[in-house]
GROMACS .gro file of C-alpha atoms in nm:
model
  142
    1MET     CA    1  -0.883  -3.338   1.795
    2LYS     CA    2  -1.083  -3.018   1.790
    3ILE     CA    3  -0.965  -2.693   1.628
    4TYR     CA    4  -1.160  -2.377   1.701
    5LYS     CA    5  -1.152  -1.998   1.702
    6LEU     CA    6  -1.090  -1.874   2.054
    7ILE     CA    7  -1.367  -1.645   2.179
    8THR     CA    8  -1.313  -1.623   2.554
    9VAL     CA    9  -0.984  -1.635   2.738
   10THR     CA   10  -1.005  -1.858   3.044
   11ASP     CA   11  -0.742  -1.932   3.307
   12GLU     CA   12  -0.685  -2.262   3.126
   13VAL     CA   13  -0.602  -2.073   2.807
   14VAL     CA   14  -0.361  -1.844   2.993
   15HIS     CA   15  -0.184  -2.147   3.141
   16ALA     CA   16  -0.162  -2.307   2.796
   17PHE     CA   17   0.005  -1.995   2.656
   18GLU     CA   18   0.241  -1.989   2.954
   19LYS     CA   19   0.352  -2.336   2.844
   20LEU     CA   20   0.342  -2.284   2.466
   21VAL     CA   21   0.501  -1.941   2.417
   22PRO     CA   22   0.840  -2.035   2.568
   23GLN     CA   23   0.855  -2.331   2.327
   24LEU     CA   24   0.826  -2.086   2.036
   25ALA     CA   25   1.010  -1.781   2.169
   26PRO     CA   26   1.192  -1.844   2.498
   27ASP     CA   27   1.286  -1.478   2.548
   28CYS     CA   28   0.934  -1.341   2.495
   29THR     CA   29   0.729  -1.188   2.771
   30LEU     CA   30   0.431  -1.411   2.841
   31PRO     CA   31   0.095  -1.266   2.743
   32SER     CA   32  -0.142  -1.181   3.027
   33LYS     CA   33  -0.508  -1.273   3.028
   34GLU     CA   34  -0.581  -0.915   2.923
   35ASP     CA   35  -0.329  -0.935   2.639
   36LEU     CA   36  -0.487  -1.253   2.506
   37GLN     CA   37  -0.839  -1.112   2.538
   38ALA     CA   38  -0.730  -0.800   2.345
   39ILE     CA   39  -0.605  -1.028   2.065
   40VAL     CA   40  -0.934  -1.219   2.068
   41ASP     CA   41  -1.136  -0.895   2.067
   42SER     CA   42  -0.941  -0.741   1.779
   43ASN     CA   43  -1.090  -0.728   1.431
   44HIS     CA   44  -0.744  -0.801   1.290
   45THR     CA   45  -0.627  -1.107   1.480
   46ILE     CA   46  -0.774  -1.451   1.536
   47LEU     CA   47  -0.643  -1.714   1.772
   48PHE     CA   48  -0.708  -2.074   1.674
   49MET     CA   49  -0.662  -2.345   1.935
   50ALA     CA   50  -0.603  -2.718   1.904
   51GLU     CA   51  -0.751  -2.927   2.182
   52GLU     CA   52  -0.774  -3.296   2.256
   53HIS     CA   53  -0.911  -3.464   2.568
   54ASN     CA   54  -0.963  -3.118   2.725
   55GLU     CA   55  -0.592  -3.037   2.684
   56LEU     CA   56  -0.478  -2.739   2.477
   57LEU     CA   57  -0.206  -2.871   2.247
   58GLY     CA   58  -0.130  -2.582   2.016
   59THR     CA   59  -0.221  -2.245   1.876
   60LEU     CA   60  -0.197  -2.038   1.560
   61THR     CA   61  -0.256  -1.665   1.515
   62LEU     CA   62  -0.410  -1.533   1.196
   63VAL     CA   63  -0.341  -1.166   1.125
   64LEU     CA   64  -0.563  -0.984   0.874
   65ASN     CA   65  -0.469  -0.646   0.729
   66LYS     CA   66  -0.650  -0.429   0.477
   67ILE     CA   67  -0.398  -0.222   0.283
   68PRO     CA   68  -0.420  -0.019  -0.040
   69THR     CA   69  -0.309  -0.318  -0.250
   70GLY     CA   70  -0.569  -0.553  -0.103
   71ASN     CA   71  -0.617  -0.784   0.190
   72LYS     CA   72  -0.305  -0.937   0.344
   73VAL     CA   73  -0.322  -1.238   0.571
   74TRP     CA   74  -0.035  -1.372   0.778
   75ILE     CA   75  -0.005  -1.684   0.985
   76GLU     CA   76   0.197  -1.609   1.297
   77ASP     CA   77   0.303  -1.779   1.618
   78VAL     CA   78   0.227  -2.138   1.527
   79VAL     CA   79   0.328  -2.354   1.821
   80VAL     CA   80   0.248  -2.710   1.917
   81ASP     CA   81   0.334  -2.845   2.261
   82SER     CA   82   0.643  -3.064   2.250
   83SER     CA   83   0.438  -3.358   2.385
   84ALA     CA   84   0.208  -3.343   2.081
   85ARG     CA   85   0.454  -3.282   1.798
   86GLY     CA   86   0.446  -3.523   1.507
   87LYS     CA   87   0.079  -3.607   1.568
   88GLY     CA   88  -0.077  -3.376   1.307
   89VAL     CA   89  -0.165  -3.086   1.538
   90GLY     CA   90   0.027  -2.826   1.339
   91GLU     CA   91  -0.115  -2.956   1.013
   92ALA     CA   92  -0.470  -2.942   1.151
   93LEU     CA   93  -0.419  -2.584   1.271
   94ILE     CA   94  -0.284  -2.472   0.932
   95GLN     CA   95  -0.563  -2.646   0.739
   96PHE     CA   96  -0.824  -2.488   0.967
   97ALA     CA   97  -0.673  -2.143   0.911
   98VAL     CA   98  -0.660  -2.195   0.534
   99ALA     CA   99  -1.027  -2.301   0.528
  100TYR     CA  100  -1.120  -1.996   0.735
  101VAL     CA  101  -0.936  -1.764   0.494
  102LYS     CA  102  -1.098  -1.928   0.189
  103ASP     CA  103  -1.439  -1.852   0.340
  104GLN     CA  104  -1.339  -1.484   0.357
  105ASN     CA  105  -1.267  -1.471  -0.019
  106ILE     CA  106  -0.899  -1.400   0.039
  107THR     CA  107  -0.670  -1.556  -0.217
  108SER     CA  108  -0.334  -1.587  -0.043
  109ILE     CA  109  -0.177  -1.641   0.297
  110ASN     CA  110   0.176  -1.546   0.401
  111LEU     CA  111   0.397  -1.683   0.674
  112THR     CA  112   0.760  -1.682   0.773
  113SER     CA  113   0.954  -1.957   0.941
  114SER     CA  114   1.309  -1.972   1.064
  115PRO     CA  115   1.523  -2.212   0.857
  116ASP     CA  116   1.621  -2.400   1.172
  117ARG     CA  117   1.258  -2.506   1.222
  118VAL     CA  118   1.307  -2.792   0.979
  119ALA     CA  119   0.987  -2.985   1.058
  120ALA     CA  120   0.773  -2.671   1.036
  121ASN     CA  121   0.925  -2.574   0.701
  122LYS     CA  122   0.863  -2.922   0.562
  123LEU     CA  123   0.503  -2.905   0.682
  124TYR     CA  124   0.439  -2.566   0.519
  125GLN     CA  125   0.578  -2.689   0.189
  126LYS     CA  126   0.376  -3.012   0.214
  127LEU     CA  127   0.062  -2.801   0.258
  128GLY     CA  128   0.135  -2.599  -0.057
  129PHE     CA  129   0.315  -2.293   0.076
  130ILE     CA  130   0.586  -2.182  -0.165
  131LYS     CA  131   0.910  -2.024  -0.048
  132ARG     CA  132   0.926  -1.672  -0.185
  133GLN     CA  133   1.236  -1.490  -0.301
  134THR     CA  134   1.218  -1.186  -0.079
  135ASN     CA  135   1.414  -1.023   0.197
  136VAL     CA  136   1.274  -0.987   0.545
  137TYR     CA  137   1.406  -0.692   0.739
  138ARG     CA  138   1.376  -0.604   1.106
  139LEU     CA  139   1.466  -0.287   1.290
  140THR     CA  140   1.496  -0.341   1.662
  141ILE     CA  141   1.396  -0.028   1.849
  142ILE     CA  142   1.551  -0.002   2.192
   0.00000   0.00000   0.00000
């Protein structure tokens, strides 16, 4: 399996996201090729891809923010194709992201995961992520 930072958005990448995004967030609007390229071109987001035998199996987005209290890094939108789950793809993506962040001299990474994503939560804990005692709030703007 190969994990890499996405540089160029191809039609193959767009098709992979068309398949992967509904598995993570069924009600989400699918990203266009332009949307994905904007993410890739941003200085604050990085898309990592997992590929095996020329098939894109999963993705992870790393979000980097510089704020007055320091650098904040979040792992977002981790999704592995249902056909590849349980084969170490998610673990490889997380480990790749952690190694990338270590090379940037950043000392912590944050992520959130819905409690009903049992396998994902077990994986994050196995990889050393510690559940924090905090509240997450959302305001939906209509």
